Amino acid sequence: MKIVSLGTHDVRFPTSRELDGSDAMNPDPDYSAAYVVLRADNGLEGHGFTFTIGRGNEVCRAAIDALAPFVLDQPVDDLGEFARRLTHDSQIRWLGPEKGVVHLAAAALINAAWDLAAKAAGKPVWRLLADMTPEQIVDLVDWRYLSDALTPAEAIDLLEAVRPGRDERIAYLETHGYPAYTTSPGWLGYSDDKLVRLAAEAVADGYRLIKLKVGDDLDDDIRRMRLARDTVGDGVRIAVDANQRWDVGQAVEWMTALAPYQPWWIEEPTSPDDILGHAAIRQRLRPAGIRVATGEHVQNRIVFKQLLQADAVDVVQIDACRVAGVNENVAILLLAAKFGRPVCPHAGGVGLCELVQHLSIFDFVAVSGSLGDRAIEYVDHLHEHFIDPVVIRDGAYRVPAAPGFSAEMRPETLQRFAYPDGPAWAL
Amino acid sequence: MKIVSLGTHDVRFPTSRELDGSDAMNPDPDYSAAYVVLRADNGLEGHGFTFTIGRGNEVCRAAIDALAPFVLDQPVDDLGEFARRLTHDSQIRWLGPEKGVVHLAAAALINAAWDLAAKAAGKPVWRLLADMTPEQIVDLVDWRYLSDALTPAEAIDLLEAVRPGRDERIAYLETHGYPAYTTSPGWLGYSDDKLVRLAAEAVADGYRLIKLKVGDDLDDDIRRMRLARDTVGDGVRIAVDANQRWDVGQAVEWMTALAPYQPWWIEEPTSPDDILGHAAIRQRLRPAGIRVATGEHVQNRIVFKQLLQADAVDVVQIDACRVAGVNENVAILLLAAKFGRPVCPHAGGVGLCELVQHLSIFDFVAVSGSLGDRAIEYVDHLHEHFIDPVVIRDGAYRVPAAPGFSAEMRPETLQRFAYPDGPAWAL
């Protein structure tokens, strides 16, 4: 199978008009996708995208165009080689390396290649992955810079060890689904009434973990956290998310003030680049029983490796589009398994739920073999724009069955929300 | 002073045709600049750029265009506020944060604003900086994420402590210049004869430190290092640079093999993101007397902070265009001074020598107050394209005197090397 054409779209949803997705660092996001369609010589299409929050989406699209020569007229059968080709060009590598815009662009292309490969195989991506041998899985990964924490041979041992019980785990998920948690009640722009109403609905809908945004005003956060705790009771976990708002000392002070309301984790307390900062915060919050989570802005496997080596996180939050797509996320799942930390993916935005469900299902079936303290974020936004949207029932993701990566947006969406000329923007 | 127009240029030099600049990770760079011209309402122009090695330069240009609304019709009098405005937009921040393409673009714009401000003040940038009060210098910095290592108050104390002797240090530099070291002999693509000839010339020209690229083939490196040591003798230092080629274990093995030839430092032994990896390499190479240097690809002040906190580097290598321009480099100079590490800037490429000389001179005059174990990289490439190029004499940078940041390329260069339509590319 060879790629014969590549098309890109700048798709943006005017979400800032409703304050959906508002948090302490991102007051007015317009959820967006730099979207790519690969066409293969057999007529199949692979769709993929990276997620942004508006301005600069066109820069990601320009970076996808810059990577196009490494994709066009090239084979897509060896997905490990395909992914490495997109991150190893020496000239483009200078712009990262392996971070920021060029990495977001690589993610879009690599995810599109997985959508294409899964469609060609007639399987959802999670099953294409789970059906691979340990050697094939290990070949997907770019092992550079990992050997001080995990070697390919160790990874094979780890994958072999978890193979027994694989079919039972698939059967379990097909019955019960994969646990979800919801951020829908907790956006900073929502009123107290809306927070309480949505928190109560979340519990009624079967969620055992909800999440609130924090970090703008301490008194507000204390009040909102108390309202949420009063609403959901002690049996439901409440995570909080500061979206990188604090320095180290401030994170510790703020979370200590919220400790009486039993926050389950503090997410992104500080810069995603600050490995040692996260380690310090985690150590200082441990006596209060508060865990540390991060990952949605962690740039690549090398930083995840260090967060684990430094004992800086309790929860690893992968993102489907921030690192170099499926392949780099496989590396991160293997690292998390090696260090025994649960992976609770970041989702929401547009299409992140659709993509990341495949990775968590693969993690349970073939990598960690565990659901303990694991849940995939769920936000009820923008799913109507996808041909094969996620299905949530009783607080759990239903296992996707259609071939592909659940990544394909409806053609009318690509047209209507095209930026800046689509009808949704022609105001 | 207000910005009334902004123009961008994609400038590329076909350096890969001669293998200048070839190393273990970058076999065929085409030195390039995403170049910006700001025009102020008083008629003055500020020129700035970020450096790339070819493909993807157009993506940096697109990112500069994405940042243009934060510059156009805006004041440029408060350079701290100007710089923060370019890195704090929540939507564009999502594409980093503060790293990769969007940060390179911010660097180009911030450096251009400094060129403009220095021209308006009738001073070279180094003197504009050195004439500021400690409070004014501290106001240039974005302090977010730094307080666990350095606070503004500590920085003011540090700057106050070094004020005595300021005029004597300026007088010293005006007589002796600022020490340089040269990488010209050591590119991987050069023959042994060329290496020996250029190393001998470097010593004759007054350099006390030269640098070789390593990391492609160990036997070749041992032979080249031996030739270089035989040529320069024991009194001249030889640094080596692996350009991120190794994992941790491999870095230690390779450098142990080169230890008999007394390498002064190993530069970029592994990923620039791997703080803990650098710390491990440094600890294991200490018995052999080999120091660790990195920085040209270190993405921002937060990673520099951790390299210092983790005792991971002996030498801090700032780059004028990788982080957010002068302002973020001031933060890094302050951090290095706090932790007592020398700053030896990365230069070469195109125009990096021109820019970074200002930062090292400012460091000596007003921040560290020391020249101990310090030298600015010098590579004799492409200086002819600048209106106010660096001047090197007896292995030292002469202090620049013209107003501005020495950043302005000749108009005929902008035209001739315009990519892809300039005459240099119309082959």
mmCIF file of C-alpha atoms in Angstrom, chain A residues 41-271:
data_model
loop_
_atom_site.group_PDB
_atom_site.id
_atom_site.type_symbol
_atom_site.label_atom_id
_atom_site.label_comp_id
_atom_site.label_asym_id
_atom_site.label_seq_id
_atom_site.Cartn_x
_atom_site.Cartn_y
_atom_site.Cartn_z
ATOM 1 C CA ASP A 41 -3.154 3.417 -4.262
ATOM 2 C CA ASN A 42 -5.855 0.867 -3.372
ATOM 3 C CA GLY A 43 -8.455 3.634 -2.995
ATOM 4 C CA LEU A 44 -8.596 3.572 0.811
ATOM 5 C CA GLU A 45 -8.379 6.787 2.835
ATOM 6 C CA GLY A 46 -6.681 7.380 6.160
ATOM 7 C CA HIS A 47 -7.886 10.334 8.239
ATOM 8 C CA GLY A 48 -5.904 11.895 11.038
ATOM 9 C CA PHE A 49 -5.474 15.172 12.835
ATOM 10 C CA THR A 50 -3.764 17.030 15.573
ATOM 11 C CA PHE A 51 -5.705 19.073 18.095
ATOM 12 C CA THR A 52 -5.177 22.774 18.805
ATOM 13 C CA ILE A 53 -7.279 25.464 20.468
ATOM 14 C CA GLY A 54 -7.467 27.937 17.598
ATOM 15 C CA ARG A 55 -4.870 30.491 16.576
ATOM 16 C CA GLY A 56 -1.840 28.776 15.089
ATOM 17 C CA ASN A 57 -3.795 25.837 13.693
ATOM 18 C CA GLU A 58 -2.609 27.072 10.294
ATOM 19 C CA VAL A 59 1.009 26.719 11.466
ATOM 20 C CA CYS A 60 0.389 23.031 12.217
ATOM 21 C CA ARG A 61 -1.143 22.663 8.786
ATOM 22 C CA ALA A 62 1.981 24.259 7.259
ATOM 23 C CA ALA A 63 4.108 21.754 9.178
ATOM 24 C CA ILE A 64 2.032 18.849 7.825
ATOM 25 C CA ASP A 65 2.700 20.229 4.344
ATOM 26 C CA ALA A 66 6.429 20.398 5.169
ATOM 27 C CA LEU A 67 6.343 16.684 6.071
ATOM 28 C CA ALA A 68 4.341 15.679 2.981
ATOM 29 C CA PRO A 69 7.416 14.759 0.902
ATOM 30 C CA PHE A 70 8.191 12.018 3.450
ATOM 31 C CA VAL A 71 4.753 10.500 2.916
ATOM 32 C CA LEU A 72 3.812 10.988 -0.741
ATOM 33 C CA ASP A 73 4.660 8.062 -3.031
ATOM 34 C CA GLN A 74 5.934 6.211 0.018
ATOM 35 C CA PRO A 75 4.843 2.830 1.414
ATOM 36 C CA VAL A 76 2.780 2.613 4.577
ATOM 37 C CA ASP A 77 3.127 -1.084 5.376
ATOM 38 C CA ASP A 78 5.798 -0.821 8.059
ATOM 39 C CA LEU A 79 4.282 1.621 10.539
ATOM 40 C CA GLY A 80 7.421 1.746 12.692
ATOM 41 C CA GLU A 81 9.505 2.846 9.735
ATOM 42 C CA PHE A 82 6.747 5.236 8.634
ATOM 43 C CA ALA A 83 6.737 6.993 12.011
ATOM 44 C CA ARG A 84 10.524 7.192 12.285
ATOM 45 C CA ARG A 85 10.717 8.684 8.780
ATOM 46 C CA LEU A 86 8.550 11.598 9.984
ATOM 47 C CA THR A 87 10.673 12.445 13.022
ATOM 48 C CA HIS A 88 14.197 11.737 11.740
ATOM 49 C CA ASP A 89 14.670 14.216 8.894
ATOM 50 C CA SER A 90 17.686 16.155 10.102
ATOM 51 C CA GLN A 91 16.579 19.539 8.777
ATOM 52 C CA ILE A 92 13.038 19.408 10.150
ATOM 53 C CA ARG A 93 14.286 17.819 13.368
ATOM 54 C CA TRP A 94 16.131 21.099 14.031
ATOM 55 C CA LEU A 95 12.727 22.747 14.630
ATOM 56 C CA GLY A 96 12.049 20.471 17.609
ATOM 57 C CA PRO A 97 13.594 18.055 18.021
ATOM 58 C CA GLU A 98 10.495 15.905 18.541
ATOM 59 C CA LYS A 99 8.385 18.606 20.129
ATOM 60 C CA GLY A 100 5.991 21.424 19.429
ATOM 61 C CA VAL A 101 4.530 22.127 16.020
ATOM 62 C CA VAL A 102 6.586 19.649 14.003
ATOM 63 C CA HIS A 103 5.690 16.867 16.434
ATOM 64 C CA LEU A 104 1.985 17.779 16.377
ATOM 65 C CA ALA A 105 2.164 17.574 12.586
ATOM 66 C CA ALA A 106 3.884 14.189 12.712
ATOM 67 C CA ALA A 107 1.099 13.018 15.042
ATOM 68 C CA ALA A 108 -1.578 13.954 12.511
ATOM 69 C CA LEU A 109 0.171 12.038 9.734
ATOM 70 C CA ILE A 110 1.036 8.996 11.831
ATOM 71 C CA ASN A 111 -2.496 8.774 13.188
ATOM 72 C CA ALA A 112 -3.827 8.989 9.625
ATOM 73 C CA ALA A 113 -1.523 6.151 8.579
ATOM 74 C CA TRP A 114 -2.904 4.010 11.428
ATOM 75 C CA ASP A 115 -6.465 4.794 10.356
ATOM 76 C CA LEU A 116 -5.528 3.690 6.853
ATOM 77 C CA ALA A 117 -3.717 0.538 7.981
ATOM 78 C CA ALA A 118 -6.582 -0.466 10.257
ATOM 79 C CA LYS A 119 -9.134 0.027 7.507
ATOM 80 C CA ALA A 120 -6.974 -2.071 5.183
ATOM 81 C CA ALA A 121 -6.837 -4.782 7.850
ATOM 82 C CA GLY A 122 -10.584 -4.524 8.486
ATOM 83 C CA LYS A 123 -9.996 -3.930 12.220
ATOM 84 C CA PRO A 124 -10.284 -1.117 14.724
ATOM 85 C CA VAL A 125 -6.848 0.250 15.627
ATOM 86 C CA TRP A 126 -6.940 -1.230 19.148
ATOM 87 C CA ARG A 127 -7.338 -4.710 17.682
ATOM 88 C CA LEU A 128 -4.723 -4.199 14.969
ATOM 89 C CA LEU A 129 -2.322 -3.365 17.807
ATOM 90 C CA ALA A 130 -3.462 -6.133 20.125
ATOM 91 C CA ASP A 131 -3.102 -8.740 17.379
ATOM 92 C CA MET A 132 0.574 -7.922 16.884
ATOM 93 C CA THR A 133 3.308 -10.089 18.378
ATOM 94 C CA PRO A 134 5.480 -8.564 21.102
ATOM 95 C CA GLU A 135 8.288 -8.249 18.524
ATOM 96 C CA GLN A 136 6.013 -6.385 16.119
ATOM 97 C CA ILE A 137 4.859 -4.049 18.881
ATOM 98 C CA VAL A 138 8.422 -3.315 19.926
ATOM 99 C CA ASP A 139 9.343 -2.558 16.313
ATOM 100 C CA LEU A 140 6.808 0.284 16.309
ATOM 101 C CA VAL A 141 8.836 2.265 18.818
ATOM 102 C CA ASP A 142 11.688 4.711 18.281
ATOM 103 C CA TRP A 143 14.021 3.397 20.979
ATOM 104 C CA ARG A 144 16.493 6.259 20.826
ATOM 105 C CA TYR A 145 17.089 7.837 24.265
ATOM 106 C CA LEU A 146 15.144 5.164 26.171
ATOM 107 C CA SER A 147 17.723 2.485 26.949
ATOM 108 C CA ASP A 148 18.621 3.809 30.403
ATOM 109 C CA ALA A 149 15.010 3.124 31.456
ATOM 110 C CA LEU A 150 13.734 0.362 29.166
ATOM 111 C CA THR A 151 15.288 -1.791 26.444
ATOM 112 C CA PRO A 152 13.491 -3.559 23.585
ATOM 113 C CA ALA A 153 14.298 -6.920 25.178
ATOM 114 C CA GLU A 154 12.734 -5.881 28.489
ATOM 115 C CA ALA A 155 9.697 -4.615 26.613
ATOM 116 C CA ILE A 156 9.270 -7.965 24.874
ATOM 117 C CA ASP A 157 9.448 -9.758 28.238
ATOM 118 C CA LEU A 158 6.860 -7.396 29.648
ATOM 119 C CA LEU A 159 4.513 -7.958 26.698
ATOM 120 C CA GLU A 160 5.002 -11.748 26.808
ATOM 121 C CA ALA A 161 4.184 -11.793 30.517
ATOM 122 C CA VAL A 162 0.806 -10.183 29.936
ATOM 123 C CA ARG A 163 -0.294 -12.352 26.983
ATOM 124 C CA PRO A 164 -2.166 -14.918 29.080
ATOM 125 C CA GLY A 165 -5.709 -13.682 29.715
ATOM 126 C CA ARG A 166 -5.814 -11.503 26.617
ATOM 127 C CA ASP A 167 -9.075 -12.944 25.249
ATOM 128 C CA GLU A 168 -10.744 -12.763 28.671
ATOM 129 C CA ARG A 169 -9.811 -9.094 28.947
ATOM 130 C CA ILE A 170 -11.291 -8.357 25.538
ATOM 131 C CA ALA A 171 -14.464 -10.186 26.548
ATOM 132 C CA TYR A 172 -14.583 -8.212 29.801
ATOM 133 C CA LEU A 173 -14.349 -4.883 27.939
ATOM 134 C CA GLU A 174 -16.974 -5.939 25.423
ATOM 135 C CA THR A 175 -19.336 -6.541 28.327
ATOM 136 C CA HIS A 176 -18.450 -3.708 30.683
ATOM 137 C CA GLY A 177 -16.688 -1.133 28.560
ATOM 138 C CA TYR A 178 -13.551 0.811 29.600
ATOM 139 C CA PRO A 179 -14.053 3.158 32.587
ATOM 140 C CA ALA A 180 -14.459 6.858 31.801
ATOM 141 C CA TYR A 181 -14.311 9.971 33.896
ATOM 142 C CA THR A 182 -15.904 13.281 33.055
ATOM 143 C CA THR A 183 -14.665 16.863 33.044
ATOM 144 C CA SER A 184 -17.961 18.274 31.803
ATOM 145 C CA PRO A 185 -19.067 19.684 35.211
ATOM 146 C CA GLY A 186 -15.842 21.455 36.002
ATOM 147 C CA TRP A 187 -15.012 24.169 33.473
ATOM 148 C CA LEU A 188 -14.023 27.448 35.108
ATOM 149 C CA GLY A 189 -16.478 29.485 33.071
ATOM 150 C CA TYR A 190 -19.522 27.626 34.465
ATOM 151 C CA SER A 191 -21.743 28.961 37.279
ATOM 152 C CA ASP A 192 -22.024 27.187 40.631
ATOM 153 C CA ASP A 193 -25.546 26.041 39.725
ATOM 154 C CA LYS A 194 -24.346 24.510 36.491
ATOM 155 C CA LEU A 195 -21.434 22.835 38.313
ATOM 156 C CA VAL A 196 -23.766 21.253 40.883
ATOM 157 C CA ARG A 197 -26.312 20.174 38.288
ATOM 158 C CA LEU A 198 -23.685 18.599 36.022
ATOM 159 C CA ALA A 199 -21.873 16.904 38.928
ATOM 160 C CA ALA A 200 -25.136 15.311 40.061
ATOM 161 C CA GLU A 201 -25.867 14.214 36.501
ATOM 162 C CA ALA A 202 -22.391 12.707 36.209
ATOM 163 C CA VAL A 203 -22.955 10.515 39.262
ATOM 164 C CA ALA A 204 -26.398 9.532 37.976
ATOM 165 C CA ASP A 205 -24.799 8.637 34.647
ATOM 166 C CA GLY A 206 -22.468 6.180 36.338
ATOM 167 C CA TYR A 207 -19.177 8.096 36.622
ATOM 168 C CA ARG A 208 -16.987 7.303 39.638
ATOM 169 C CA LEU A 209 -14.523 10.122 38.954
ATOM 170 C CA ILE A 210 -15.167 13.715 37.910
ATOM 171 C CA LYS A 211 -12.747 16.559 37.378
ATOM 172 C CA LEU A 212 -12.799 20.276 38.191
ATOM 173 C CA LYS A 213 -10.627 23.001 36.763
ATOM 174 C CA VAL A 214 -8.824 25.066 39.415
ATOM 175 C CA GLY A 215 -6.115 27.686 39.658
ATOM 176 C CA ASP A 216 -7.745 31.002 38.929
ATOM 177 C CA ASP A 217 -8.903 32.067 42.415
ATOM 178 C CA LEU A 218 -8.365 30.086 45.592
ATOM 179 C CA ASP A 219 -11.583 31.142 47.340
ATOM 180 C CA ASP A 220 -13.594 30.196 44.265
ATOM 181 C CA ASP A 221 -11.843 26.851 44.091
ATOM 182 C CA ILE A 222 -12.535 26.068 47.746
ATOM 183 C CA ARG A 223 -16.213 26.921 47.258
ATOM 184 C CA ARG A 224 -16.522 24.936 44.029
ATOM 185 C CA MET A 225 -14.668 21.953 45.456
ATOM 186 C CA ARG A 226 -16.923 21.961 48.539
ATOM 187 C CA LEU A 227 -20.040 22.185 46.384
ATOM 188 C CA ALA A 228 -18.831 19.325 44.224
ATOM 189 C CA ARG A 229 -17.911 17.158 47.218
ATOM 190 C CA ASP A 230 -21.272 17.843 48.864
ATOM 191 C CA THR A 231 -23.000 16.911 45.626
ATOM 192 C CA VAL A 232 -21.203 13.665 44.777
ATOM 193 C CA GLY A 233 -20.546 12.378 48.294
ATOM 194 C CA ASP A 234 -17.447 10.587 49.547
ATOM 195 C CA GLY A 235 -17.789 7.586 47.229
ATOM 196 C CA VAL A 236 -16.979 9.454 44.030
ATOM 197 C CA ARG A 237 -13.484 10.702 43.276
ATOM 198 C CA ILE A 238 -12.855 14.332 42.323
ATOM 199 C CA ALA A 239 -9.691 15.161 40.432
ATOM 200 C CA VAL A 240 -8.589 18.770 39.964
ATOM 201 C CA ASP A 241 -6.673 20.309 37.089
ATOM 202 C CA ALA A 242 -4.615 23.519 37.254
ATOM 203 C CA ASN A 243 -3.514 23.549 33.616
ATOM 204 C CA GLN A 244 0.075 24.578 34.448
ATOM 205 C CA ARG A 245 -0.929 27.644 36.395
ATOM 206 C CA TRP A 246 1.457 27.443 39.350
ATOM 207 C CA ASP A 247 5.069 27.501 40.430
ATOM 208 C CA VAL A 248 6.171 24.693 42.735
ATOM 209 C CA GLY A 249 5.590 26.421 46.074
ATOM 210 C CA GLN A 250 2.254 27.838 45.012
ATOM 211 C CA ALA A 251 1.037 24.413 43.863
ATOM 212 C CA VAL A 252 1.758 22.960 47.274
ATOM 213 C CA GLU A 253 0.047 25.815 49.128
ATOM 214 C CA TRP A 254 -3.047 25.812 46.912
ATOM 215 C CA MET A 255 -3.535 22.060 47.046
ATOM 216 C CA THR A 256 -3.008 21.990 50.788
ATOM 217 C CA ALA A 257 -5.955 24.377 51.045
ATOM 218 C CA LEU A 258 -8.075 22.027 48.920
ATOM 219 C CA ALA A 259 -6.960 18.871 50.754
ATOM 220 C CA PRO A 260 -9.985 18.763 53.139
ATOM 221 C CA TYR A 261 -12.183 18.005 50.100
ATOM 222 C CA GLN A 262 -10.087 14.977 49.162
ATOM 223 C CA PRO A 263 -8.871 15.764 45.649
ATOM 224 C CA TRP A 264 -7.952 12.475 43.944
ATOM 225 C CA TRP A 265 -5.193 13.984 41.841
ATOM 226 C CA ILE A 266 -3.792 17.377 40.956
ATOM 227 C CA GLU A 267 -3.256 17.535 37.210
ATOM 228 C CA GLU A 268 -0.690 19.821 35.548
ATOM 229 C CA PRO A 269 0.196 21.715 38.729
ATOM 230 C CA THR A 270 3.081 23.432 36.913
ATOM 231 C CA SER A 271 4.957 23.547 33.605
#
